[in-house]
Amino acid sequence: MAKAQVSKEVKAEKKKARKAASKERRQQLWQAFQMQRKDDKRLIPYMVGVIVLSIAVFTALGFVLGSPWLLIPLGVVLGILGAFILFGRRVQKNVYTKAEGQPGAAGWALGNMRGQWRVKQAVAGTSQLDAVHRVIGKPGVILVAEGSPTRIKSLLGQEKKKVARVVGDTPIYEIMVGNDDGQVPLSKLERHLNKLPSNIDRKRMETLEGRLSALGSKAPGPGMPKGPLPANAKMRSMQRTARRRG
């Protein structure tokens, strides 16, 4: 009886925790919606448009199949889902727009990537807040630099030499974040990394991570941030919530 009672209490606690977590996500989602709505006047019209369009398409399809009312609920459900996806993407775009150009923005973007990426932020840096971040993934080793193009070129070169000593024939990629020619915009950084070819497996990634961790790296410059200005912290959390719900 005692064990059964304990088991019931544990289940009740887990259920309570799940409800609390679900409530918190809903609150974050609502806050994200309110914040995005203020900055993005087209958000609500676009979301409504997606829902209306979905209902119209499935209603028309229902008429073609001879059962118009049967497909309307499906159109409503898919329309709401589409509106959530649209909402999540516009929140993400808004967050990247606010983060772009801020010191540490590239490191923040790398830290928020989905997938099996091993990210080490600010393995090299300057007192002017330029930084080189190191990423290990299936493409190999990727060095991502942000800051003044004239300064980060030398930083990239130095870091590449250090990495090359321990990674053998593993490919090393160099990326400069920015909006100039030859650079990758912050909002497209994750997409750019995902388009790189797959060259190594997970076991090799773990080996490289161990070697590079033991390698040691130059300490970043004074005050090197690990992400954009703190004012965006709340928005970043809401972006993740919206992306999960979308």
CSV table of C-alpha atoms in Angstrom, one decimal:
chain,number,residue,atom,x,y,z
A,1,MET,CA,0.0,0.0,0.0
A,2,ALA,CA,2.9,2.3,0.9
A,3,LYS,CA,4.5,1.8,-2.5
A,4,ALA,CA,1.3,2.3,-4.3
A,5,GLN,CA,0.7,5.6,-2.4
A,6,VAL,CA,4.2,6.8,-3.2
A,7,SER,CA,3.7,5.9,-6.9
A,8,LYS,CA,0.5,7.9,-6.9
A,9,GLU,CA,2.2,10.9,-5.3
A,10,VAL,CA,5.0,10.8,-7.8
A,11,LYS,CA,2.6,10.6,-10.7
A,12,ALA,CA,0.6,13.5,-9.3
A,13,GLU,CA,3.8,15.6,-8.9
A,14,LYS,CA,4.8,14.8,-12.5
A,15,LYS,CA,1.3,15.8,-13.7
A,16,LYS,CA,1.5,19.0,-11.8
A,17,ALA,CA,4.9,19.8,-13.2
A,18,ARG,CA,3.7,19.2,-16.8
A,19,LYS,CA,0.7,21.4,-16.2
A,20,ALA,CA,2.9,24.2,-14.8
A,21,ALA,CA,5.3,23.9,-17.7
A,22,SER,CA,2.5,23.9,-20.2
A,23,LYS,CA,1.0,27.0,-18.6
A,24,GLU,CA,4.4,28.8,-18.7
A,25,ARG,CA,4.8,28.0,-22.4
A,26,ARG,CA,1.3,29.4,-23.1
A,27,GLN,CA,2.1,32.6,-21.2
A,28,GLN,CA,5.4,33.0,-23.1
A,29,LEU,CA,3.6,32.4,-26.4
A,30,TRP,CA,1.0,35.0,-25.6
A,31,GLN,CA,3.7,37.5,-24.5
A,32,ALA,CA,5.6,36.8,-27.7
A,33,PHE,CA,2.5,37.4,-29.7
A,34,GLN,CA,1.7,40.7,-28.0
A,35,MET,CA,5.3,41.9,-28.5
A,36,GLN,CA,5.4,40.8,-32.1
A,37,ARG,CA,2.0,42.4,-32.8
A,38,LYS,CA,3.2,45.8,-31.6
A,39,ASP,CA,6.3,45.6,-33.8
A,40,ASP,CA,4.7,43.9,-36.8
A,41,LYS,CA,1.5,45.5,-38.0
A,42,ARG,CA,1.1,42.9,-40.7
A,43,LEU,CA,1.2,39.9,-38.4
A,44,ILE,CA,-2.6,39.6,-37.6
A,45,PRO,CA,-3.7,40.2,-41.2
A,46,TYR,CA,-1.3,37.7,-42.5
A,47,MET,CA,-2.3,35.1,-39.9
A,48,VAL,CA,-6.0,35.6,-40.6
A,49,GLY,CA,-5.2,35.4,-44.3
A,50,VAL,CA,-3.5,32.1,-43.9
A,51,ILE,CA,-6.5,30.6,-42.0
A,52,VAL,CA,-9.0,32.0,-44.5
A,53,LEU,CA,-7.1,30.8,-47.5
A,54,SER,CA,-6.8,27.3,-46.0
A,55,ILE,CA,-10.5,27.1,-45.3
A,56,ALA,CA,-11.3,28.4,-48.8
A,57,VAL,CA,-9.0,25.8,-50.5
A,58,PHE,CA,-10.4,22.9,-48.5
A,59,THR,CA,-14.0,24.1,-49.0
A,60,ALA,CA,-13.4,24.3,-52.8
A,61,LEU,CA,-11.8,20.8,-52.7
A,62,GLY,CA,-14.8,19.6,-50.8
A,63,PHE,CA,-17.2,20.9,-53.5
A,64,VAL,CA,-15.1,19.1,-56.1
A,65,LEU,CA,-15.3,15.8,-54.1
A,66,GLY,CA,-19.0,16.4,-53.3
A,67,SER,CA,-18.5,16.8,-49.6
A,68,PRO,CA,-17.8,20.5,-48.9
A,69,TRP,CA,-18.6,20.4,-45.1
A,70,LEU,CA,-16.4,17.4,-44.5
A,71,LEU,CA,-13.2,19.1,-45.3
A,72,ILE,CA,-13.8,22.5,-43.7
A,73,PRO,CA,-12.7,21.3,-40.2
A,74,LEU,CA,-9.4,20.1,-41.8
A,75,GLY,CA,-9.0,23.4,-43.5
A,76,VAL,CA,-9.5,25.2,-40.1
A,77,VAL,CA,-6.9,23.0,-38.3
A,78,LEU,CA,-4.3,23.3,-41.1
A,79,GLY,CA,-5.0,27.0,-41.3
A,80,ILE,CA,-4.3,27.5,-37.6
A,81,LEU,CA,-1.2,25.4,-37.9
A,82,GLY,CA,0.0,27.5,-40.9
A,83,ALA,CA,-0.7,30.7,-38.9
A,84,PHE,CA,1.4,29.5,-36.0
A,85,ILE,CA,4.3,28.6,-38.4
A,86,LEU,CA,4.0,32.1,-39.9
A,87,PHE,CA,4.0,33.6,-36.5
A,88,GLY,CA,7.1,31.7,-35.4
A,89,ARG,CA,9.0,32.7,-38.5
A,90,ARG,CA,8.2,36.4,-38.2
A,91,VAL,CA,9.2,36.3,-34.5
A,92,GLN,CA,12.5,34.7,-35.5
A,93,LYS,CA,13.1,37.3,-38.2
A,94,ASN,CA,12.3,40.1,-35.8
A,95,VAL,CA,14.8,38.7,-33.2
A,96,TYR,CA,17.5,38.4,-35.8
A,97,THR,CA,16.9,41.9,-37.1
A,98,LYS,CA,17.3,43.3,-33.5
A,99,ALA,CA,20.4,41.2,-32.9
A,100,GLU,CA,22.2,42.0,-36.1
A,101,GLY,CA,25.2,44.2,-35.8
A,102,GLN,CA,25.4,43.7,-32.0
A,103,PRO,CA,28.7,42.2,-30.5
A,104,GLY,CA,28.2,38.5,-29.8
A,105,ALA,CA,25.2,38.1,-32.2
A,106,ALA,CA,26.9,35.4,-34.2
A,107,GLY,CA,27.8,33.5,-31.1
A,108,TRP,CA,24.2,33.7,-29.9
A,109,ALA,CA,22.9,32.5,-33.2
A,110,LEU,CA,25.3,29.5,-33.2
A,111,GLY,CA,24.3,28.7,-29.6
A,112,ASN,CA,20.6,28.6,-30.7
A,113,MET,CA,21.1,26.2,-33.6
A,114,ARG,CA,19.2,23.0,-33.8
A,115,GLY,CA,20.9,19.7,-34.5
A,116,GLN,CA,24.2,18.0,-33.5
A,117,TRP,CA,26.4,21.0,-33.5
A,118,ARG,CA,29.2,21.4,-30.9
A,119,VAL,CA,29.7,25.2,-30.4
A,120,LYS,CA,32.5,26.9,-28.6
A,121,GLN,CA,31.9,30.6,-28.5
A,122,ALA,CA,34.7,33.2,-28.6
A,123,VAL,CA,37.7,30.9,-28.9
A,124,ALA,CA,39.6,34.0,-30.1
A,125,GLY,CA,38.8,37.7,-29.8
A,126,THR,CA,40.0,41.3,-29.5
A,127,SER,CA,39.4,44.1,-27.1
A,128,GLN,CA,37.3,45.7,-29.9
A,129,LEU,CA,34.8,42.8,-29.4
A,130,ASP,CA,35.7,40.9,-32.6
A,131,ALA,CA,35.4,37.2,-32.1
A,132,VAL,CA,36.0,33.8,-33.7
A,133,HIS,CA,33.6,31.0,-32.7
A,134,ARG,CA,34.3,27.3,-33.3
A,135,VAL,CA,31.7,24.8,-34.4
A,136,ILE,CA,32.1,21.1,-34.9
A,137,GLY,CA,29.6,19.3,-37.0
A,138,LYS,CA,29.2,16.7,-39.8
A,139,PRO,CA,30.9,19.1,-42.3
A,140,GLY,CA,34.0,19.2,-40.1
A,141,VAL,CA,35.3,22.2,-38.2
A,142,ILE,CA,33.7,25.6,-38.9
A,143,LEU,CA,35.3,28.8,-37.8
A,144,VAL,CA,32.8,31.7,-37.6
A,145,ALA,CA,34.0,35.2,-37.3
A,146,GLU,CA,32.2,38.4,-36.5
A,147,GLY,CA,33.5,42.0,-36.2
A,148,SER,CA,35.7,44.2,-38.3
A,149,PRO,CA,36.7,42.4,-41.6
A,150,THR,CA,40.2,43.8,-41.4
A,151,ARG,CA,40.8,42.4,-37.9
A,152,ILE,CA,38.9,39.1,-38.1
A,153,LYS,CA,40.8,37.9,-41.2
A,154,SER,CA,44.0,37.7,-39.1
A,155,LEU,CA,42.1,36.1,-36.2
A,156,LEU,CA,40.6,33.5,-38.5
A,157,GLY,CA,44.0,32.7,-40.0
A,158,GLN,CA,45.6,32.3,-36.6
A,159,GLU,CA,42.8,30.1,-35.3
A,160,LYS,CA,42.8,28.0,-38.5
A,161,LYS,CA,46.5,27.2,-38.1
A,162,LYS,CA,46.0,26.1,-34.5
A,163,VAL,CA,43.0,23.9,-35.4
A,164,ALA,CA,44.8,22.4,-38.4
A,165,ARG,CA,47.5,21.0,-36.2
A,166,VAL,CA,45.2,18.6,-34.4
A,167,VAL,CA,42.3,17.8,-36.9
A,168,GLY,CA,44.3,16.0,-39.6
A,169,ASP,CA,42.5,15.9,-42.9
A,170,THR,CA,39.2,17.0,-41.4
A,171,PRO,CA,37.8,19.9,-43.6
A,172,ILE,CA,38.0,23.4,-42.0
A,173,TYR,CA,35.5,26.0,-43.1
A,174,GLU,CA,35.9,29.8,-42.5
A,175,ILE,CA,32.8,32.0,-42.4
A,176,MET,CA,32.6,35.8,-41.8
A,177,VAL,CA,29.3,37.1,-40.6
A,178,GLY,CA,28.0,40.3,-42.1
A,179,ASN,CA,26.3,41.9,-45.0
A,180,ASP,CA,29.2,42.6,-47.3
A,181,ASP,CA,30.4,40.6,-50.3
A,182,GLY,CA,31.7,37.2,-49.3
A,183,GLN,CA,30.0,37.3,-45.9
A,184,VAL,CA,27.0,35.5,-44.5
A,185,PRO,CA,24.1,37.5,-43.1
A,186,LEU,CA,23.3,36.6,-39.4
A,187,SER,CA,19.7,35.5,-40.3
A,188,LYS,CA,21.1,33.0,-42.9
A,189,LEU,CA,24.0,31.7,-40.8
A,190,GLU,CA,22.2,28.5,-39.6
A,191,ARG,CA,20.9,27.8,-43.1
A,192,HIS,CA,24.4,28.3,-44.5
A,193,LEU,CA,25.9,25.8,-42.1
A,194,ASN,CA,23.2,23.2,-42.8
A,195,LYS,CA,24.0,23.4,-46.5
A,196,LEU,CA,27.6,22.4,-46.0
A,197,PRO,CA,28.4,18.8,-47.1
A,198,SER,CA,28.5,16.0,-44.6
A,199,ASN,CA,32.2,14.9,-44.3
A,200,ILE,CA,32.5,13.2,-40.9
A,201,ASP,CA,30.4,11.0,-38.6
A,202,ARG,CA,29.4,11.5,-34.9
A,203,LYS,CA,32.2,9.4,-33.5
A,204,ARG,CA,34.7,11.6,-35.4
A,205,MET,CA,33.0,14.7,-34.1
A,206,GLU,CA,33.4,13.5,-30.5
A,207,THR,CA,37.1,12.8,-31.1
A,208,LEU,CA,37.6,16.3,-32.6
A,209,GLU,CA,35.8,17.9,-29.7
A,210,GLY,CA,38.1,16.2,-27.2
A,211,ARG,CA,41.2,17.2,-29.2
A,212,LEU,CA,40.2,20.8,-29.6
A,213,SER,CA,39.1,21.2,-26.0
A,214,ALA,CA,42.6,20.0,-24.9
A,215,LEU,CA,44.2,22.3,-27.4
A,216,GLY,CA,43.3,25.4,-25.5
A,217,SER,CA,42.5,28.7,-27.1
A,218,LYS,CA,43.3,32.4,-26.8
A,219,ALA,CA,41.2,34.1,-24.3
A,220,PRO,CA,38.7,36.6,-25.8
A,221,GLY,CA,39.2,40.3,-25.4
A,222,PRO,CA,38.0,42.1,-22.3
A,223,GLY,CA,34.2,42.1,-21.9
A,224,MET,CA,33.7,39.7,-24.8
A,225,PRO,CA,29.9,39.1,-24.8
A,226,LYS,CA,28.4,35.6,-25.3
A,227,GLY,CA,25.4,37.0,-27.1
A,228,PRO,CA,23.6,40.2,-28.1
A,229,LEU,CA,22.7,42.9,-25.6
A,230,PRO,CA,20.7,41.6,-22.6
A,231,ALA,CA,17.6,43.5,-23.8
A,232,ASN,CA,16.9,40.8,-26.3
A,233,ALA,CA,17.1,37.9,-23.7
A,234,LYS,CA,13.3,37.8,-23.1
A,235,MET,CA,12.6,37.9,-26.8
A,236,ARG,CA,15.0,35.1,-27.5
A,237,SER,CA,13.2,32.9,-25.0
A,238,MET,CA,9.9,33.7,-26.6
A,239,GLN,CA,11.3,33.0,-30.0
A,240,ARG,CA,12.3,29.4,-29.0
A,241,THR,CA,8.8,28.9,-27.5
A,242,ALA,CA,7.1,30.1,-30.7
A,243,ARG,CA,9.4,27.9,-32.8
A,244,ARG,CA,8.5,24.8,-30.8
A,245,ARG,CA,4.8,25.5,-31.0
A,246,GLY,CA,5.1,26.3,-34.7
